[in-house]
Tab-separated table of N, CA and C in Angstrom:
chain	number	residue	atom	x	y	z
A	17	UNK	N	9.517	5.459	60.296
A	17	UNK	CA	8.680	6.286	59.438
A	17	UNK	C	8.781	7.730	59.894
A	18	UNK	N	9.054	8.614	58.962
A	18	UNK	CA	9.130	10.028	59.298
A	18	UNK	C	7.822	10.713	58.932
A	19	UNK	N	7.535	11.771	59.626
A	19	UNK	CA	6.335	12.541	59.321
A	19	UNK	C	6.749	13.927	58.873
A	20	UNK	N	5.864	14.587	58.154
A	20	UNK	CA	6.136	15.923	57.654
A	20	UNK	C	5.971	16.960	58.736
A	21	UNK	N	6.171	18.208	58.372
A	21	UNK	CA	6.029	19.301	59.335
A	21	UNK	C	4.638	19.314	59.945
A	22	UNK	N	4.597	19.587	61.213
A	22	UNK	CA	3.335	19.617	61.941
A	22	UNK	C	2.434	20.739	61.424
A	23	UNK	N	1.169	20.446	61.309
A	23	UNK	CA	0.171	21.418	60.882
A	23	UNK	C	-0.077	22.403	62.022
A	24	UNK	N	-0.015	23.686	61.716
A	24	UNK	CA	-0.267	24.709	62.717
A	24	UNK	C	-1.108	25.829	62.119
A	25	UNK	N	-1.955	26.383	62.963
A	25	UNK	CA	-2.780	27.533	62.580
A	25	UNK	C	-2.632	28.600	63.652
A	26	UNK	N	-2.410	29.820	63.217
A	26	UNK	CA	-2.417	30.973	64.113
A	26	UNK	C	-3.447	31.958	63.578
A	27	UNK	N	-4.277	32.479	64.460
A	27	UNK	CA	-5.308	33.430	64.059
A	27	UNK	C	-5.036	34.760	64.754
A	28	UNK	N	-5.038	35.824	63.966
A	28	UNK	CA	-4.826	37.160	64.504
A	28	UNK	C	-5.552	38.182	63.656
A	29	UNK	N	-5.169	39.424	63.792
A	29	UNK	CA	-5.766	40.506	63.018
A	29	UNK	C	-4.694	41.227	62.224
A	30	UNK	N	-5.060	41.657	61.048
A	30	UNK	CA	-4.219	42.521	60.229
A	30	UNK	C	-5.143	43.603	59.694
A	31	UNK	N	-5.040	44.773	60.271
A	31	UNK	CA	-6.010	45.818	59.954
A	31	UNK	C	-7.366	45.370	60.462
A	32	UNK	N	-8.366	45.437	59.602
A	32	UNK	CA	-9.714	45.007	59.998
A	32	UNK	C	-10.016	43.574	59.568
A	33	UNK	N	-9.016	42.880	59.039
A	33	UNK	CA	-9.222	41.510	58.549
A	33	UNK	C	-8.672	40.484	59.541
A	34	UNK	N	-9.314	39.329	59.569
A	34	UNK	CA	-8.777	38.181	60.308
A	34	UNK	C	-7.639	37.603	59.480
A	35	UNK	N	-6.519	37.326	60.120
A	35	UNK	CA	-5.380	36.721	59.448
A	35	UNK	C	-5.195	35.317	60.000
A	36	UNK	N	-5.373	34.325	59.127
A	36	UNK	CA	-5.210	32.924	59.499
A	36	UNK	C	-3.932	32.445	58.828
A	37	UNK	N	-2.886	32.256	59.634
A	37	UNK	CA	-1.592	31.836	59.120
A	37	UNK	C	-1.458	30.330	59.310
A	38	UNK	N	-1.192	29.635	58.213
A	38	UNK	CA	-1.152	28.175	58.211
A	38	UNK	C	0.238	27.713	57.821
A	39	UNK	N	0.724	26.689	58.518
A	39	UNK	CA	2.011	26.101	58.152
A	39	UNK	C	1.938	24.584	58.299
A	40	UNK	N	2.850	23.910	57.604
A	40	UNK	CA	2.901	22.457	57.677
A	40	UNK	C	2.132	21.806	56.550
A	41	UNK	N	1.541	20.653	56.861
A	41	UNK	CA	0.845	19.854	55.859
A	41	UNK	C	-0.659	19.886	56.072
A	42	UNK	N	-1.383	20.159	55.001
A	42	UNK	CA	-2.850	20.141	55.049
A	42	UNK	C	-3.296	18.846	54.394
A	43	UNK	N	-3.693	17.906	55.239
A	43	UNK	CA	-4.119	16.590	54.760
A	43	UNK	C	-5.464	16.239	55.393
A	44	UNK	N	-5.849	14.993	55.290
A	44	UNK	CA	-7.141	14.534	55.797
A	44	UNK	C	-7.332	14.885	57.267
A	45	UNK	N	-6.284	14.755	58.062
A	45	UNK	CA	-6.393	15.043	59.494
A	45	UNK	C	-6.502	16.542	59.776
A	46	UNK	N	-5.830	17.354	58.992
A	46	UNK	CA	-5.779	18.802	59.241
A	46	UNK	C	-6.899	19.574	58.561
A	47	UNK	N	-7.430	19.063	57.482
A	47	UNK	CA	-8.392	19.806	56.666
A	47	UNK	C	-9.599	20.338	57.440
A	48	UNK	N	-10.223	19.561	58.317
A	48	UNK	CA	-11.373	20.116	59.047
A	48	UNK	C	-11.004	21.301	59.936
A	49	UNK	N	-9.829	21.258	60.537
A	49	UNK	CA	-9.378	22.382	61.372
A	49	UNK	C	-9.159	23.629	60.529
A	50	UNK	N	-8.661	23.442	59.313
A	50	UNK	CA	-8.466	24.578	58.413
A	50	UNK	C	-9.806	25.209	58.058
A	51	UNK	N	-10.754	24.409	57.629
A	51	UNK	CA	-12.069	24.936	57.246
A	51	UNK	C	-12.728	25.661	58.411
A	52	UNK	N	-12.604	25.096	59.600
A	52	UNK	CA	-13.197	25.719	60.787
A	52	UNK	C	-12.545	27.068	61.091
A	53	UNK	N	-11.227	27.124	61.027
A	53	UNK	CA	-10.520	28.375	61.317
A	53	UNK	C	-10.856	29.457	60.298
A	54	UNK	N	-10.941	29.080	59.024
A	54	UNK	CA	-11.204	30.070	57.978
A	54	UNK	C	-12.636	30.591	58.008
A	55	UNK	N	-13.557	29.796	58.483
A	55	UNK	CA	-14.962	30.213	58.450
A	55	UNK	C	-15.539	30.468	59.842
A	56	UNK	N	-14.689	30.631	60.843
A	56	UNK	CA	-15.160	30.850	62.211
A	56	UNK	C	-15.982	32.132	62.350
A	57	UNK	N	-15.623	33.154	61.609
A	57	UNK	CA	-16.374	34.416	61.587
A	57	UNK	C	-16.672	34.724	60.124
A	58	UNK	N	-17.662	34.058	59.544
A	58	UNK	CA	-17.847	34.121	58.094
A	58	UNK	C	-18.161	35.501	57.529
A	59	UNK	N	-18.689	36.387	58.337
A	59	UNK	CA	-19.011	37.724	57.827
A	59	UNK	C	-17.785	38.633	57.799
A	60	UNK	N	-16.720	38.234	58.457
A	60	UNK	CA	-15.514	39.065	58.541
A	60	UNK	C	-14.598	38.816	57.346
A	61	UNK	N	-13.923	39.863	56.877
A	61	UNK	CA	-12.911	39.633	55.847
A	61	UNK	C	-11.797	38.768	56.434
A	62	UNK	N	-11.410	37.736	55.696
A	62	UNK	CA	-10.437	36.769	56.206
A	62	UNK	C	-9.338	36.544	55.186
A	63	UNK	N	-8.111	36.510	55.680
A	63	UNK	CA	-6.940	36.252	54.846
A	63	UNK	C	-6.343	34.924	55.282
A	64	UNK	N	-6.149	34.029	54.344
A	64	UNK	CA	-5.471	32.758	54.613
A	64	UNK	C	-4.048	32.869	54.071
A	65	UNK	N	-3.083	32.951	54.979
A	65	UNK	CA	-1.681	33.012	54.585
A	65	UNK	C	-1.160	31.580	54.519
A	66	UNK	N	-0.992	31.080	53.309
A	66	UNK	CA	-0.616	29.686	53.064
A	66	UNK	C	0.811	29.552	52.550
A	67	UNK	N	1.621	30.576	52.726
A	67	UNK	CA	2.979	30.551	52.185
A	67	UNK	C	3.871	29.493	52.817
A	68	UNK	N	3.571	29.082	54.038
A	68	UNK	CA	4.398	28.077	54.716
A	68	UNK	C	3.785	26.685	54.689
A	69	UNK	N	2.840	26.463	53.795
A	69	UNK	CA	2.247	25.127	53.626
A	69	UNK	C	3.179	24.315	52.732
A	70	UNK	N	3.608	23.167	53.242
A	70	UNK	CA	4.529	22.316	52.484
A	70	UNK	C	3.840	21.234	51.684
A	71	UNK	N	2.566	20.980	51.992
A	71	UNK	CA	1.808	19.933	51.309
A	71	UNK	C	0.336	20.231	51.485
A	72	UNK	N	-0.431	20.015	50.424
A	72	UNK	CA	-1.889	20.117	50.503
A	72	UNK	C	-2.466	19.067	49.569
A	73	UNK	N	-3.428	18.303	50.083
A	73	UNK	CA	-4.064	17.290	49.241
A	73	UNK	C	-5.486	17.731	48.890
A	74	UNK	N	-6.230	16.831	48.289
A	74	UNK	CA	-7.578	17.181	47.827
A	74	UNK	C	-8.509	17.530	48.986
A	75	UNK	N	-8.295	16.955	50.165
A	75	UNK	CA	-9.146	17.315	51.305
A	75	UNK	C	-8.843	18.737	51.773
A	76	UNK	N	-7.595	19.144	51.662
A	76	UNK	CA	-7.235	20.526	51.988
A	76	UNK	C	-7.855	21.499	51.002
A	77	UNK	N	-7.807	21.139	49.729
A	77	UNK	CA	-8.433	21.967	48.705
A	77	UNK	C	-9.936	22.077	48.960
A	78	UNK	N	-10.538	20.976	49.314
A	78	UNK	CA	-11.980	20.977	49.605
A	78	UNK	C	-12.287	21.887	50.790
A	79	UNK	N	-11.405	21.899	51.787
A	79	UNK	CA	-11.599	22.779	52.943
A	79	UNK	C	-11.558	24.250	52.543
A	80	UNK	N	-10.645	24.596	51.643
A	80	UNK	CA	-10.590	25.977	51.150
A	80	UNK	C	-11.885	26.343	50.438
A	81	UNK	N	-12.381	25.444	49.614
A	81	UNK	CA	-13.608	25.704	48.865
A	81	UNK	C	-14.819	25.797	49.791
A	82	UNK	N	-14.892	24.911	50.774
A	82	UNK	CA	-15.998	24.918	51.730
A	82	UNK	C	-15.991	26.212	52.547
A	83	UNK	N	-14.810	26.602	53.008
A	83	UNK	CA	-14.705	27.840	53.781
A	83	UNK	C	-15.099	29.043	52.936
A	84	UNK	N	-14.647	29.060	51.685
A	84	UNK	CA	-14.996	30.181	50.820
A	84	UNK	C	-16.508	30.261	50.607
A	85	UNK	N	-17.143	29.132	50.388
A	85	UNK	CA	-18.597	29.122	50.208
A	85	UNK	C	-19.317	29.659	51.449
A	86	UNK	N	-18.855	29.239	52.626
A	86	UNK	CA	-19.483	29.692	53.868
A	86	UNK	C	-19.271	31.192	54.076
A	87	UNK	N	-18.053	31.649	53.832
A	87	UNK	CA	-17.727	33.062	54.023
A	87	UNK	C	-18.499	33.937	53.040
A	88	UNK	N	-18.462	33.603	51.772
A	88	UNK	CA	-19.164	34.435	50.790
A	88	UNK	C	-20.679	34.361	50.982
A	89	UNK	N	-21.177	33.211	51.440
A	89	UNK	CA	-22.606	33.077	51.727
A	89	UNK	C	-23.064	33.983	52.853
A	90	UNK	N	-22.145	34.316	53.763
A	90	UNK	CA	-22.464	35.201	54.885
A	90	UNK	C	-22.132	36.661	54.579
A	91	UNK	N	-21.683	36.924	53.347
A	91	UNK	CA	-21.364	38.287	52.961
A	91	UNK	C	-19.931	38.698	53.237
A	92	UNK	N	-19.085	37.764	53.641
A	92	UNK	CA	-17.682	38.062	53.898
A	92	UNK	C	-16.836	37.805	52.666
A	93	UNK	N	-15.535	37.967	52.843
A	93	UNK	CA	-14.587	37.695	51.750
A	93	UNK	C	-13.426	36.889	52.300
A	94	UNK	N	-12.950	35.955	51.488
A	94	UNK	CA	-11.799	35.133	51.833
A	94	UNK	C	-10.729	35.354	50.781
A	95	UNK	N	-9.552	35.788	51.234
A	95	UNK	CA	-8.417	36.013	50.342
A	95	UNK	C	-7.326	35.015	50.664
A	96	UNK	N	-6.652	34.523	49.630
A	96	UNK	CA	-5.544	33.601	49.811
A	96	UNK	C	-4.232	34.292	49.486
A	97	UNK	N	-3.200	33.937	50.251
A	97	UNK	CA	-1.839	34.377	49.997
A	97	UNK	C	-0.989	33.121	49.946
A	98	UNK	N	-0.310	32.924	48.824
A	98	UNK	CA	0.592	31.773	48.699
A	98	UNK	C	1.621	32.097	47.630
A	99	UNK	N	2.753	31.469	47.735
A	99	UNK	CA	3.794	31.658	46.732
A	99	UNK	C	3.859	30.443	45.834
A	100	UNK	N	4.974	30.303	45.151
A	100	UNK	CA	5.172	29.109	44.338
A	100	UNK	C	5.279	27.924	45.282
A	101	UNK	N	4.593	26.860	44.964
A	101	UNK	CA	4.639	25.693	45.826
A	101	UNK	C	3.382	24.862	45.710
A	102	UNK	N	3.097	24.060	46.729
A	102	UNK	CA	2.007	23.092	46.640
A	102	UNK	C	0.618	23.707	46.491
A	103	UNK	N	0.353	24.830	47.141
A	103	UNK	CA	-0.972	25.442	47.026
A	103	UNK	C	-1.179	25.943	45.603
A	104	UNK	N	-0.179	26.605	45.065
A	104	UNK	CA	-0.269	27.076	43.680
A	104	UNK	C	-0.451	25.898	42.721
A	105	UNK	N	0.308	24.837	42.930
A	105	UNK	CA	0.214	23.674	42.032
A	105	UNK	C	-1.164	23.041	42.040
A	106	UNK	N	-1.743	22.839	43.234
A	106	UNK	CA	-3.050	22.166	43.280
A	106	UNK	C	-4.141	23.066	42.687
A	107	UNK	N	-4.043	24.370	42.906
A	107	UNK	CA	-5.041	25.262	42.312
A	107	UNK	C	-4.893	25.327	40.790
A	108	UNK	N	-3.658	25.316	40.312
A	108	UNK	CA	-3.430	25.291	38.864
A	108	UNK	C	-3.916	23.989	38.246
A	109	UNK	N	-3.553	22.869	38.862
A	109	UNK	CA	-3.936	21.556	38.325
A	109	UNK	C	-5.447	21.371	38.254
A	110	UNK	N	-6.140	21.896	39.244
A	110	UNK	CA	-7.595	21.744	39.298
A	110	UNK	C	-8.327	22.897	38.615
A	111	UNK	N	-7.559	23.836	38.093
A	111	UNK	CA	-8.105	25.009	37.396
A	111	UNK	C	-9.060	25.818	38.264
A	112	UNK	N	-8.681	25.958	39.542
A	112	UNK	CA	-9.503	26.705	40.491
A	112	UNK	C	-8.888	28.047	40.883
A	113	UNK	N	-7.860	28.468	40.170
A	113	UNK	CA	-7.204	29.722	40.522
A	113	UNK	C	-8.157	30.908	40.448
A	114	UNK	N	-9.115	30.882	39.545
A	114	UNK	CA	-10.050	31.999	39.403
A	114	UNK	C	-11.156	31.997	40.451
A	115	UNK	N	-11.265	30.922	41.203
A	115	UNK	CA	-12.316	30.829	42.220
A	115	UNK	C	-11.996	31.681	43.454
A	116	UNK	N	-10.710	31.927	43.682
A	116	UNK	CA	-10.273	32.605	44.901
A	116	UNK	C	-9.670	33.970	44.598
A	117	UNK	N	-9.795	34.879	45.566
A	117	UNK	CA	-9.070	36.147	45.508
A	117	UNK	C	-7.665	35.853	46.015
A	118	UNK	N	-6.654	36.120	45.193
A	118	UNK	CA	-5.269	35.797	45.536
A	118	UNK	C	-4.441	37.079	45.564
A	119	UNK	N	-3.591	37.184	46.592
A	119	UNK	CA	-2.740	38.355	46.757
A	119	UNK	C	-1.306	37.919	47.023
A	120	UNK	N	-0.370	38.821	46.765
A	120	UNK	CA	1.049	38.524	46.931
A	120	UNK	C	1.480	38.518	48.393
A	121	UNK	N	0.781	39.276	49.237
A	121	UNK	CA	1.157	39.358	50.645
A	121	UNK	C	-0.097	39.583	51.504
A	122	UNK	N	-0.001	39.256	52.780
A	122	UNK	CA	-1.133	39.536	53.674
A	122	UNK	C	-1.474	41.024	53.717
A	123	UNK	N	-0.446	41.875	53.639
A	123	UNK	CA	-0.683	43.313	53.662
A	123	UNK	C	-1.475	43.776	52.445
A	124	UNK	N	-1.140	43.237	51.266
A	124	UNK	CA	-1.907	43.574	50.055
A	124	UNK	C	-3.355	43.120	50.192
A	125	UNK	N	-3.544	41.929	50.740
A	125	UNK	CA	-4.897	41.403	50.927
A	125	UNK	C	-5.680	42.265	51.910
A	126	UNK	N	-5.058	42.638	53.013
A	126	UNK	CA	-5.749	43.462	54.019
A	126	UNK	C	-6.167	44.796	53.435
A	127	UNK	N	-5.306	45.383	52.634
A	127	UNK	CA	-5.633	46.664	51.995
A	127	UNK	C	-6.817	46.503	51.053
A	128	UNK	N	-6.832	45.431	50.262
A	128	UNK	CA	-7.918	45.206	49.315
A	128	UNK	C	-9.242	44.868	50.006
A	129	UNK	N	-9.161	44.151	51.113
A	129	UNK	CA	-10.380	43.764	51.822
A	129	UNK	C	-10.948	44.904	52.665
A	130	UNK	N	-10.090	45.906	52.890
A	130	UNK	CA	-10.529	47.116	53.605
A	130	UNK	C	-10.913	46.859	54.988
């Protein structure tokens, strides 16, 4: 049995925003770690760079929604960066594209989040 790319999270800064770079597969095992990383500092502007995500299931989507609720509830902002691929597909299929602030690059998101 083969497994997909390992789930990884890197947290850093881009300007005044937290940059959470995610790669691999976001599934039941990874989803709680994603939500925790995205909402660790809920008042801070946060960018989720999801361009290297190869798979995301409904638990991953739920983690994005949970993190966004926590961040916006604390007065922060959560921006997503993703290209064509699984993140775009799941947001399109579930009609949740309008729920998130989406940018073409982390740099564009950082500029918008100020």
